[in-house]
Short mmCIF file of C-alpha atoms and ligand atoms in Angstrom, two decimals:
data_model
loop_
_atom_site.label_atom_id
_atom_site.label_comp_id
_atom_site.label_asym_id
_atom_site.label_seq_id
_atom_site.Cartn_x
_atom_site.Cartn_y
_atom_site.Cartn_z
CA UNK A 710 33.84 -21.30 27.62
CA UNK A 711 31.89 -18.40 29.30
CA UNK A 712 32.42 -15.03 30.84
CA UNK A 713 32.32 -11.87 29.60
CA UNK A 714 33.20 -10.62 25.96
CA UNK A 715 36.71 -10.04 26.77
CA UNK A 716 37.09 -13.86 27.32
CA UNK A 717 36.16 -14.77 23.69
CA UNK A 718 38.10 -14.81 20.64
CA UNK A 719 36.67 -13.76 17.68
CA UNK A 720 38.56 -13.66 14.19
CA UNK A 721 37.81 -10.67 11.77
CA UNK A 722 36.67 -12.49 8.78
CA UNK A 723 35.72 -8.99 7.09
CA UNK A 724 39.06 -7.43 7.69
CA UNK A 725 41.07 -8.44 4.68
CA UNK A 726 40.64 -5.50 2.14
CA UNK A 727 37.50 -5.05 0.39
CA UNK A 728 36.47 -8.82 0.30
CA UNK A 729 34.59 -10.03 3.06
CA UNK A 730 33.00 -12.75 1.87
CA UNK A 731 31.45 -14.57 4.72
CA UNK A 732 29.74 -11.58 6.08
CA UNK A 733 29.20 -9.75 2.71
CA UNK A 734 26.61 -12.53 2.00
CA UNK A 735 23.95 -10.05 3.50
CA UNK A 736 25.25 -7.19 1.22
CA UNK A 737 23.92 -8.03 -2.46
CA UNK A 738 25.71 -6.99 -5.61
CA UNK A 739 23.85 -5.28 -8.55
CA UNK A 740 23.35 -8.63 -10.45
CA UNK A 741 22.21 -10.50 -7.45
CA UNK A 742 19.70 -7.96 -6.61
CA UNK A 743 18.49 -7.84 -10.16
CA UNK A 744 18.16 -12.00 -10.42
CA UNK A 745 16.53 -11.91 -7.02
CA UNK A 746 13.84 -8.94 -7.64
CA UNK A 747 13.12 -10.43 -10.90
CA UNK A 748 11.91 -13.73 -9.63
CA UNK A 749 9.81 -12.02 -6.76
CA UNK A 750 8.40 -9.40 -9.30
CA UNK A 751 7.36 -12.35 -11.79
CA UNK A 752 5.74 -14.00 -8.78
CA UNK A 753 3.79 -11.31 -7.82
CA UNK A 754 2.68 -10.11 -11.26
CA UNK A 755 1.39 -13.78 -11.60
CA UNK A 756 -0.74 -13.55 -8.56
CA UNK A 757 -2.02 -10.48 -9.65
CA UNK A 758 -2.86 -11.46 -13.17
CA UNK A 759 -4.48 -14.63 -11.81
CA UNK A 760 -6.75 -12.86 -9.30
CA UNK A 761 -9.68 -12.48 -11.45
CA UNK A 762 -9.97 -16.47 -11.67
CA UNK A 763 -8.96 -17.13 -8.20
CA UNK A 764 -11.48 -18.23 -5.23
CA UNK A 765 -11.97 -15.82 -2.50
CA UNK A 766 -12.12 -18.74 -0.15
CA UNK A 767 -10.10 -22.06 -0.46
CA UNK A 768 -11.79 -24.50 1.91
CA UNK A 769 -9.42 -27.04 1.50
CA UNK A 770 -7.74 -28.33 4.67
CA UNK A 771 -4.42 -26.83 5.56
CA UNK A 772 -2.01 -29.61 5.59
CA UNK A 773 -0.32 -28.39 8.61
CA UNK A 774 2.13 -31.03 9.21
CA UNK A 775 3.54 -30.86 5.37
CA UNK A 776 4.02 -26.99 5.54
CA UNK A 777 5.67 -26.78 9.21
CA UNK A 778 8.61 -28.80 8.05
CA UNK A 779 9.40 -25.92 5.40
CA UNK A 780 8.65 -22.82 7.78
CA UNK A 781 11.53 -24.18 9.95
CA UNK A 782 14.49 -21.88 10.37
CA UNK A 783 17.86 -23.54 9.33
CA UNK A 784 21.40 -22.63 9.45
CA UNK A 785 22.21 -23.18 5.64
CA UNK A 786 20.46 -20.95 2.56
CA UNK A 787 17.74 -21.88 0.23
CA UNK A 788 16.74 -21.22 -3.28
CA UNK A 789 14.45 -18.27 -3.87
CA UNK A 790 12.57 -20.18 -6.40
CA UNK A 791 11.97 -23.01 -4.04
CA UNK A 792 10.93 -20.73 -1.67
CA UNK A 793 8.25 -18.63 -3.82
CA UNK A 794 6.98 -22.18 -4.60
CA UNK A 795 6.38 -22.91 -1.21
CA UNK A 796 5.01 -19.31 -0.39
CA UNK A 797 2.44 -19.93 -3.13
CA UNK A 798 1.24 -23.53 -2.11
CA UNK A 799 1.20 -22.97 1.70
CA UNK A 800 0.66 -19.31 2.26
CA UNK A 801 -1.10 -17.93 -0.82
CA UNK A 802 -3.27 -20.80 -1.38
CA UNK A 803 -5.15 -22.03 1.77
CA UNK A 804 -7.91 -19.99 3.48
CA UNK A 805 -9.19 -16.43 2.77
CA UNK A 806 -7.79 -14.24 0.03
CA UNK A 807 -8.51 -10.73 0.77
CA UNK A 808 -7.07 -9.47 -2.56
CA UNK A 809 -10.00 -11.09 -4.45
CA UNK A 810 -12.78 -9.00 -5.64
CA UNK A 811 -15.06 -11.71 -4.41
CA UNK A 812 -14.10 -10.86 -0.63
CA UNK A 813 -17.18 -9.43 0.81
CA UNK A 814 -16.75 -11.03 4.38
CA UNK A 815 -15.96 -9.17 7.63
CA UNK A 816 -14.49 -5.80 6.16
CA UNK A 817 -12.86 -6.13 3.14
CA UNK A 818 -9.08 -4.95 3.10
CA UNK A 819 -7.47 -3.71 0.11
CA UNK A 820 -3.89 -4.13 -1.17
CA UNK A 821 -3.39 -1.48 -3.63
CA UNK A 822 -0.09 -1.96 -5.69
CA UNK A 823 1.19 1.68 -5.22
CA UNK A 824 1.13 1.05 -1.60
CA UNK A 825 3.43 -2.09 -1.92
CA UNK A 826 5.86 -0.06 -3.61
CA UNK A 827 5.60 2.43 -0.95
CA UNK A 828 6.42 -0.39 1.31
CA UNK A 829 9.32 -1.38 -0.49
CA UNK A 830 10.93 1.91 -0.91
CA UNK A 831 10.34 2.38 2.99
CA UNK A 832 12.14 -0.72 3.74
CA UNK A 833 14.97 -0.23 1.43
CA UNK A 834 15.62 3.11 2.57
CA UNK A 835 14.59 2.23 6.17
CA UNK A 836 14.12 5.65 7.67
CA UNK A 837 13.98 5.87 11.39
CA UNK A 838 10.37 7.04 11.40
CA UNK A 839 10.31 7.26 15.30
CA UNK A 840 12.21 10.26 15.73
CA UNK A 841 12.10 13.73 14.07
CA UNK A 842 16.01 14.30 14.98
CA UNK A 843 16.71 11.01 13.14
CA UNK A 844 14.42 11.43 10.20
CA UNK A 845 12.82 14.83 9.85
CA UNK A 846 11.36 13.88 6.43
CA UNK A 847 9.96 10.86 7.22
CA UNK A 848 8.13 12.59 10.49
CA UNK A 849 6.81 15.48 8.42
CA UNK A 850 5.51 13.13 5.86
CA UNK A 851 3.74 11.18 8.41
CA UNK A 852 2.30 14.32 10.03
CA UNK A 853 1.16 15.73 6.79
CA UNK A 854 -0.91 12.76 6.58
CA UNK A 855 -2.12 13.04 9.85
CA UNK A 856 -2.99 16.67 9.13
CA UNK A 857 -4.81 15.86 6.14
CA UNK A 858 -7.08 13.02 7.90
CA UNK A 859 -7.31 15.35 10.85
CA UNK A 860 -8.94 18.16 8.47
CA UNK A 861 -11.22 15.69 6.67
CA UNK A 862 -12.60 14.92 10.41
CA UNK A 863 -13.12 18.47 10.68
CA UNK A 864 -10.61 19.11 13.39
CA UNK A 865 -8.84 22.43 13.86
CA UNK A 866 -6.48 23.73 16.17
CA UNK A 867 -3.82 21.70 17.97
CA UNK A 868 -4.89 18.36 17.11
CA UNK A 869 -2.30 15.39 16.52
CA UNK A 870 -2.40 11.68 16.19
CA UNK A 871 -0.20 8.45 15.00
CA UNK A 872 0.09 5.92 12.31
CA UNK A 873 -0.62 2.62 13.85
CA UNK A 874 -0.69 -0.76 12.67
CA UNK A 875 -4.36 -0.94 12.73
CA UNK A 876 -7.37 -0.01 14.15
CA UNK A 877 -7.05 -2.02 17.59
CA UNK A 878 -3.94 -0.23 18.53
CA UNK A 879 -5.39 3.08 17.30
CA UNK A 880 -8.35 2.38 19.82
CA UNK A 881 -5.79 1.40 22.62
CA UNK A 882 -4.02 4.61 21.95
CA UNK A 883 -7.00 6.97 22.01
CA UNK A 884 -8.35 5.47 25.26
CA UNK A 885 -4.86 5.76 26.83
CA UNK A 886 -5.04 9.22 26.01
CA UNK A 887 -8.87 9.75 27.64
CA UNK A 888 -7.67 7.99 30.86
CA UNK A 889 -4.84 10.44 30.86
CA UNK A 890 -6.81 13.31 30.18
CA UNK A 891 -9.88 12.54 32.48
CA UNK A 892 -8.83 10.15 35.22
CA UNK A 893 -7.70 11.51 38.60
CA UNK A 894 -5.55 9.15 40.57
CA UNK A 895 -7.08 8.96 44.01
CA UNK A 896 -10.55 8.44 43.07
CA UNK A 897 -11.29 4.77 42.43
CA UNK A 898 -11.90 3.54 38.65
CA UNK A 899 -14.77 2.00 39.97
CA UNK A 900 -16.54 5.11 40.15
CA UNK A 901 -16.17 6.13 36.66
CA UNK A 902 -18.56 5.40 34.05
CA UNK A 903 -17.79 4.49 30.19
CA UNK A 904 -20.84 4.40 27.57
CA UNK A 905 -21.01 2.13 24.63
CA UNK A 906 -23.42 0.07 22.64
CA UNK A 907 -23.80 -3.62 21.84
CA UNK A 908 -22.43 -2.80 18.40
CA UNK A 909 -19.12 -1.75 19.94
CA UNK A 910 -15.98 -3.36 18.36
CA UNK A 911 -14.28 -6.15 20.58
CA UNK A 912 -11.11 -4.11 20.15
CA UNK A 913 -12.38 -1.51 22.49
CA UNK A 914 -13.10 -4.18 25.26
CA UNK A 915 -9.57 -5.31 24.70
CA UNK A 916 -8.22 -1.89 24.95
CA UNK A 917 -10.32 -1.17 28.14
CA UNK A 918 -8.79 -4.12 29.85
CA UNK A 919 -5.03 -3.29 28.63
CA UNK A 920 -5.35 0.09 30.15
CA UNK A 921 -7.26 -0.86 33.30
CA UNK A 922 -10.43 0.68 32.52
CA UNK A 923 -12.38 -2.25 32.52
CA UNK A 924 -12.54 -1.50 36.32
CA UNK A 925 -14.89 1.46 35.27
CA UNK A 926 -18.54 0.92 35.17
CA UNK A 927 -19.59 -0.09 31.64
CA UNK A 928 -23.04 1.09 30.60
CA UNK A 929 -24.24 -0.47 27.24
CA UNK A 930 -26.68 1.91 25.87
CA UNK A 931 -29.74 0.74 24.00
CA UNK A 932 -29.80 1.01 20.29
CA UNK A 933 -32.77 1.34 17.95
CA UNK A 934 -33.59 -0.50 15.10
CA UNK A 935 -30.97 0.71 12.84
CA UNK A 936 -28.49 -0.33 15.65
CA UNK A 937 -27.69 3.12 16.35
CA UNK A 938 -26.94 4.41 19.93
CA UNK A 939 -30.25 6.14 21.37
CA UNK A 940 -29.09 9.37 22.30
CA UNK A 941 -32.03 10.03 24.45
CA UNK A 942 -31.09 7.04 26.63
CA UNK A 943 -27.50 7.94 27.10
CA UNK A 944 -28.75 11.42 28.35
CA UNK A 945 -31.14 9.63 31.00
CA UNK A 946 -28.34 7.05 32.16
CA UNK A 947 -25.81 9.83 32.66
CA UNK A 948 -27.95 11.85 34.90
CA UNK A 949 -29.17 8.70 36.74
CA UNK A 950 -25.41 7.85 37.14
CA UNK A 951 -24.83 11.52 38.45
CA UNK A 952 -27.24 11.10 40.92
CA UNK A 953 -25.61 7.75 42.30
CA UNK A 954 -22.50 10.09 42.63
CA UNK A 955 -20.60 8.37 39.90
CA UNK A 956 -18.33 9.79 37.47
CA UNK A 957 -19.60 9.68 33.84
CA UNK A 958 -16.07 9.83 31.86
CA UNK A 959 -16.08 8.24 28.35
CA UNK A 960 -18.64 7.49 25.62
CA UNK A 961 -17.67 5.79 22.61
CA UNK A 962 -19.66 6.10 19.44
CA UNK A 963 -19.19 4.07 16.08
CA UNK A 964 -18.97 5.59 12.97
CA UNK A 965 -19.89 2.77 10.88
CA UNK A 966 -19.95 -0.58 13.40
CA UNK A 967 -18.51 -3.36 11.84
CA UNK A 968 -21.37 -5.73 12.34
CA UNK A 969 -23.92 -3.85 10.40
CA UNK A 970 -22.34 -0.21 9.69
CA UNK A 971 -24.58 1.56 12.31
CA UNK A 972 -23.62 5.36 12.69
CA UNK A 973 -24.48 6.84 15.91
CA UNK A 974 -26.13 10.00 16.07
CA UNK A 975 -22.61 11.71 16.61
CA UNK A 976 -23.86 15.51 16.79
CA UNK A 977 -26.13 14.40 19.64
CA UNK A 978 -24.02 12.46 21.30
CA UNK A 979 -21.13 15.49 21.06
CA UNK A 980 -23.46 17.74 22.94
CA UNK A 981 -24.37 15.13 25.89
CA UNK A 982 -20.71 14.53 26.03
CA UNK A 983 -19.67 18.20 26.01
CA UNK A 984 -22.24 19.29 28.48
CA UNK A 985 -21.23 16.70 31.21
CA UNK A 986 -17.27 17.08 30.48
CA UNK A 987 -17.15 13.28 29.16
CA UNK A 988 -14.36 12.27 26.55
CA UNK A 989 -16.19 11.54 23.11
CA UNK A 990 -14.26 8.86 21.47
CA UNK A 991 -15.76 7.97 17.56
CA UNK A 992 -14.41 4.44 16.14
CA UNK A 993 -14.47 5.18 12.73
CA UNK A 994 -12.16 2.54 11.80
CA UNK A 995 -14.45 0.87 9.02
CA UNK A 996 -16.27 4.11 8.29
CA UNK A 997 -14.05 7.05 8.23
CA UNK A 998 -12.83 7.43 5.01
CA UNK A 999 -16.32 7.59 3.47
CA UNK A 1000 -15.68 11.04 4.50
CA UNK A 1001 -14.39 11.59 1.50
CA UNK A 1002 -17.62 11.33 -0.08
CA UNK A 1003 -20.47 14.11 0.26
CA UNK A 1004 -22.99 11.50 1.71
CA UNK A 1005 -20.29 10.33 4.43
CA UNK A 1006 -19.62 14.26 5.29
CA UNK A 1007 -23.39 14.72 5.60
CA UNK A 1008 -24.08 11.45 7.56
CA UNK A 1009 -21.10 11.59 10.03
CA UNK A 1010 -21.64 15.11 10.98
CA UNK A 1011 -20.57 15.74 14.63
CA UNK A 1012 -17.40 13.88 14.19
CA UNK A 1013 -15.58 16.91 14.37
CA UNK A 1014 -16.48 17.44 18.02
CA UNK A 1015 -14.96 14.17 19.01
CA UNK A 1016 -12.04 14.01 21.48
CA UNK A 1017 -10.64 11.18 19.57
CA UNK A 1018 -11.12 9.46 16.24
CA UNK A 1019 -9.76 6.40 14.93
CA UNK A 1020 -9.86 5.34 10.86
CA UNK A 1021 -8.27 2.28 9.38
CA UNK A 1022 -6.62 3.34 5.88
CA UNK A 1023 -6.35 -0.30 5.40
CA UNK A 1024 -9.93 -0.31 5.21
CA UNK A 1025 -11.35 2.50 3.49
CA UNK A 1026 -8.13 3.83 1.75
CA UNK A 1027 -7.78 0.29 0.38
CA UNK A 1028 -4.23 -0.25 1.88
CA UNK A 1029 -2.57 -3.51 2.59
CA UNK A 1030 -3.01 -4.41 6.30
CA UNK A 1031 -1.02 -2.91 8.71
CA UNK A 1032 -2.32 0.56 8.81
CA UNK A 1033 -4.38 2.34 11.19
CA UNK A 1034 -4.58 5.95 12.48
CA UNK A 1035 -5.66 7.53 15.60
CA UNK A 1036 -6.29 11.35 16.00
CA UNK A 1037 -6.66 13.31 19.12
CA UNK A 1038 -8.25 16.78 19.30
CA UNK A 1039 -5.80 18.23 21.70
CA UNK A 1040 -2.50 16.41 20.95
CA UNK A 1041 -1.37 17.37 24.56
CA UNK A 1042 -3.42 14.41 25.92
CA UNK A 1043 -1.91 12.12 23.57
CA UNK A 1044 1.89 13.29 24.54
CA UNK A 1045 0.90 12.92 28.05
CA UNK A 1046 -0.24 9.56 27.81
CA UNK A 1047 3.14 8.34 25.92
CA UNK A 1048 6.02 11.07 26.15
CA UNK A 1049 9.02 9.36 27.88
CA UNK A 1050 12.59 10.32 28.01
CA UNK A 1051 15.81 7.94 28.31
CA UNK A 1052 19.36 9.17 28.80
CA UNK A 1053 20.48 7.61 25.46
CA UNK A 1054 17.95 9.55 23.65
CA UNK A 1055 19.33 12.94 24.61
CA UNK A 1056 20.25 13.92 21.28
CA UNK A 1057 16.97 13.80 19.83
CA UNK A 1058 15.44 16.13 22.26
CA UNK A 1059 16.42 19.34 20.31
CA UNK A 1060 13.12 19.90 18.71
CA UNK A 1061 10.59 20.26 21.44
CA UNK A 1062 8.37 22.15 19.16
CA UNK A 1063 7.82 18.76 16.62
CA UNK A 1064 6.32 16.09 18.16
CA UNK A 1065 7.88 12.68 17.13
CA UNK A 1066 5.69 9.55 16.45
CA UNK A 1067 7.49 8.13 19.38
CA UNK A 1068 6.32 10.85 21.72
CA UNK A 1069 2.66 10.08 20.84
CA UNK A 1070 2.24 6.32 20.66
CA UNK A 1071 3.75 3.02 22.70
CA UNK A 1072 6.24 2.39 19.69
CA UNK A 1073 9.67 3.69 19.28
CA UNK A 1074 11.58 2.02 16.26
CA UNK A 1075 9.03 1.43 13.77
CA UNK A 1076 7.73 0.74 10.21
CA UNK A 1077 8.22 3.74 8.03
CA UNK A 1078 4.43 3.75 7.59
CA UNK A 1079 3.78 7.09 5.88
CA UNK A 1080 5.23 6.20 2.60
CA UNK A 1081 2.75 3.26 1.95
CA UNK A 1082 -0.04 5.76 2.44
CA UNK A 1083 1.45 8.90 0.95
CA UNK A 1084 2.68 7.23 -2.24
CA UNK A 1085 -0.64 6.01 -3.61
CA UNK A 1086 -2.57 9.22 -2.30
CA UNK A 1087 0.00 11.01 -4.67
CA UNK A 1088 0.34 8.92 -7.41
CA UNK A 1089 -3.66 8.39 -7.85
CA UNK A 1090 -4.89 11.58 -6.45
CA UNK A 1091 -7.69 11.77 -3.44
CA UNK A 1092 -10.37 11.75 -6.41
CA UNK A 1093 -9.66 8.27 -7.41
CA UNK A 1094 -10.39 7.19 -3.73
CA UNK A 1095 -13.43 9.06 -3.49
CA UNK A 1096 -14.77 7.68 -6.66
CA UNK A 1097 -14.15 4.19 -5.68
CA UNK A 1098 -15.80 4.80 -2.26
CA UNK A 1099 -18.95 6.13 -4.05
CA UNK A 1100 -19.07 3.16 -6.39
CA UNK A 1101 -18.93 0.84 -3.10
CA UNK A 1102 -22.20 2.76 -1.80
CA UNK A 1103 -23.92 2.62 -5.13
CA UNK A 1104 -23.16 -1.45 -5.06
CA UNK A 1105 -24.68 -1.54 -1.76
CA UNK A 1106 -27.81 0.00 -2.70
CA UNK A 1107 -27.86 -2.16 -5.92
CA UNK A 1108 -27.31 -5.68 -3.90
CA UNK A 1109 -29.89 -4.64 -1.48
CA UNK A 1110 -32.58 -4.02 -4.11
CA UNK A 1111 -31.55 -7.30 -5.79
CA UNK A 1112 -31.71 -9.51 -2.62
CA UNK A 1113 -35.04 -7.94 -1.98
CA UNK A 1114 -36.29 -9.11 -5.48
CA UNK A 1115 -35.16 -12.73 -4.45
CA UNK A 1116 -37.30 -12.52 -1.52
CA UNK A 1117 -34.71 -11.87 1.27
CA UNK A 1118 -35.20 -9.90 4.37
CA UNK A 1119 -32.57 -7.42 4.37
CA UNK A 1120 -32.80 -6.02 7.93
CA UNK A 1121 -32.03 -2.41 8.70
CA UNK A 1122 -31.35 0.35 6.07
CA UNK A 1123 -27.72 0.58 5.54
CA UNK A 1124 -25.66 3.35 6.71
CA UNK A 1125 -22.56 2.53 4.65
CA UNK A 1126 -21.55 -0.42 2.67
CA UNK A 1127 -22.89 -3.50 4.82
CA UNK A 1128 -25.79 -5.44 4.17
CA UNK A 1129 -27.24 -7.98 6.39
CA UNK A 1130 -29.60 -10.47 5.03
CA UNK A 1131 -31.46 -14.00 5.61
CA UNK A 1132 -34.21 -15.89 3.99
CA UNK A 1133 -37.42 -16.28 5.92
CA UNK A 1134 -39.88 -18.84 4.77
CA UNK A 1135 -42.76 -20.97 6.65
CA UNK A 1136 -41.37 -24.10 4.69
CA UNK A 1137 -38.06 -23.67 6.56
CA UNK A 1138 -36.27 -23.54 10.07
CA UNK A 1139 -34.76 -20.01 9.13
CA UNK A 1140 -31.51 -20.15 11.29
CA UNK A 1141 -30.71 -23.55 9.80
CA UNK A 1142 -31.43 -22.52 6.04
CA UNK A 1143 -29.38 -19.76 6.26
CA UNK A 1144 -26.57 -21.51 7.74
CA UNK A 1145 -26.83 -23.86 4.99
CA UNK A 1146 -26.81 -21.00 2.46
CA UNK A 1147 -23.61 -19.78 3.95
CA UNK A 1148 -21.96 -22.86 3.58
CA UNK A 1149 -23.07 -23.35 -0.24
CA UNK A 1150 -21.43 -19.91 -0.96
CA UNK A 1151 -18.26 -21.02 1.29
CA UNK A 1152 -18.15 -24.35 -0.81
CA UNK A 1153 -18.27 -22.67 -4.01
CA UNK A 1154 -15.50 -20.02 -2.92
CA UNK A 1155 -15.72 -17.56 -5.72
CA UNK A 1156 -17.62 -15.42 -3.13
CA UNK A 1157 -16.87 -14.95 0.49
CA UNK A 1158 -19.30 -13.90 3.19
CA UNK A 1159 -19.33 -13.99 6.75
CA UNK A 1160 -22.55 -14.06 9.40
CA UNK A 1161 -23.67 -12.35 12.30
CA UNK A 1162 -25.94 -12.92 15.15
CA UNK A 1163 -28.48 -10.22 15.40
CA UNK A 1164 -31.21 -10.20 18.17
CA UNK A 1165 -30.40 -13.85 18.77
CA UNK A 1166 -30.93 -14.84 15.24
CA UNK A 1167 -28.54 -15.85 12.38
CA UNK A 1168 -27.86 -13.52 9.46
CA UNK A 1169 -25.32 -13.51 6.66
CA UNK A 1170 -23.84 -10.18 5.76
CA UNK A 1171 -22.19 -8.47 2.89
CA UNK A 1172 -19.22 -6.14 3.37
CA UNK A 1173 -18.61 -4.15 0.20
CA UNK A 1174 -15.10 -2.18 0.74
CA UNK A 1175 -12.56 -3.81 -1.93
CA UNK A 1176 -11.34 -1.37 -4.66
CA UNK A 1177 -11.44 -4.64 -6.95
CA UNK A 1178 -15.05 -5.29 -5.94
CA UNK A 1179 -17.61 -4.22 -8.92
CA UNK A 1180 -21.04 -5.10 -10.06
CA UNK A 1181 -20.05 -8.46 -11.65
CA UNK A 1182 -19.02 -9.74 -8.13
CA UNK A 1183 -22.44 -8.55 -6.87
CA UNK A 1184 -24.17 -10.15 -9.91
CA UNK A 1185 -22.19 -13.34 -9.44
CA UNK A 1186 -23.35 -13.37 -5.74
CA UNK A 1187 -26.84 -12.99 -6.65
CA UNK A 1188 -26.62 -15.57 -9.28
CA UNK A 1189 -25.27 -18.05 -6.44
CA UNK A 1190 -28.06 -16.94 -4.18
CA UNK A 1191 -30.76 -17.57 -6.66
CA UNK A 1192 -28.98 -21.18 -7.49
CA UNK A 1193 -29.30 -22.07 -4.04
CA UNK A 1194 -32.83 -20.76 -3.46
CA UNK A 1195 -33.79 -22.62 -6.86
CA UNK A 1196 -32.13 -25.76 -5.57
CA UNK A 1197 -34.41 -25.64 -2.22
CA UNK A 1198 -37.72 -24.92 -4.05
CA UNK A 1199 -37.56 -21.01 -2.71
CA UNK A 1200 -37.29 -19.64 -6.01
CA UNK A 1201 -39.12 -18.48 -8.23
CA UNK A 1202 -41.91 -18.34 -5.38
C1 PLP B 852 -11.91 -3.28 11.97
C2 PLP B 852 -12.38 -2.69 12.98
C3 PLP B 852 -11.72 -2.46 14.46
C4 PLP B 852 -10.46 -3.11 14.54
O1 PLP B 852 -9.30 -2.71 13.62
P1 PLP B 852 -8.21 -3.53 13.25
O2 PLP B 852 -7.44 -2.69 12.02
O3 PLP B 852 -8.67 -4.74 12.81
O4 PLP B 852 -7.28 -3.71 14.33
C5 PLP B 852 -12.07 -1.66 15.43
N1 PLP B 852 -13.49 -0.98 15.07
C6 PLP B 852 -14.08 -1.20 14.03
C7 PLP B 852 -15.23 -0.71 14.08
C8 PLP B 852 -13.52 -1.83 12.92
O5 PLP B 852 -14.30 -2.31 11.67
#
């Protein structure tokens, strides 16, 4: 049988009074909810309680075939206890465990518990957070968060933004606004010039490709010894490009590069951008929330002149993954990039004075992200976050001096909470020795580190950003490094 719906016959299984057994399976009663919840909560409690003894990294091979059998979706139902057992074995166990205090690789994410409770409520309530008409409360909550972070950045006036799934989508959103604001159709994109550095995050390159801005000329401005953009070189390059008849259009600065944590000279770049009518974008995905500290505020002066800024609450605010934010100094540019109409949405357009998230992002229906950020900020207060970030800066200084005592080369002075390091000795091949050291740490598993390449050399790097990381974790790392050096006859010297 085919044809349209009218040719089909469906029975009203759910029609006899109030007992619609077959379809009501999806609507749980009080007792069933309690039973399920109890098991899920018990599981999460066990996870949290065991965290201090959990390795940050489990290098054991992942048994893909065995796991895939259970990932398969089937017509029948399953027991929650069985599923939790499976999740523990096949999802929680293998690989990196970002929830542990020993996660010091890449940029650690957080996972504060109160944010999980916010997510739980958001999913249960299921407010339609994309449109003001549908949920003025959810939208106002999100906009209040954007106002708060905008003020933290130093924006005033008609700024606006959006809660995104992360920094990559936030960068994409910001660059779409930049294109909308500065690019005039009819002129070839290949006459437009974008300025960045070798430290620019690869999500920017993705965003350039998606927006078509990869057709522009891309200039990587030289960095100084701290891996910060050299403002003088930027200025020189711009005037050279103007002489060529090109159109300088966008400069992308870092407020905390992922690689080494470098903060570009934002104040100087802002002046150069302004003098030349260039869109000034600051990628503060990693570093942005250090603005909560007095040091960060001083160090990132100039960020308030940016045309767009992105920050990752799932980094510096310790939220679980899935939280980024984009801010645009003049919200109209964001609206011009993303506002669209559909006839079936006509009822939602009664509030022209209030932007809805859907007007400022590629998304329409979306997770109610505000609650996972708002609830922890309200429950703990901002001061708790400030103190935790200050502790991360203190740990960075502590680690760096301990590393130097062990004889490590610690590279450029840190701007934030990332420390690259390597052991240099005439007795060993430097790159090979440091690769072995990383492998040693990874096999132990209690601490997880990652590596990078700086000026063609292999470096290990530590990034301190988890709210769970404290001095004992740094001391454990130092102990592991000392053991390795001792085993290899490099310590004590
Ligand atoms: C993490 C990071 C990004 C990407 O953010 P995601 O949340 O991982 O998508 C972009 N820029 C910088 C500087 C980052 O540290």
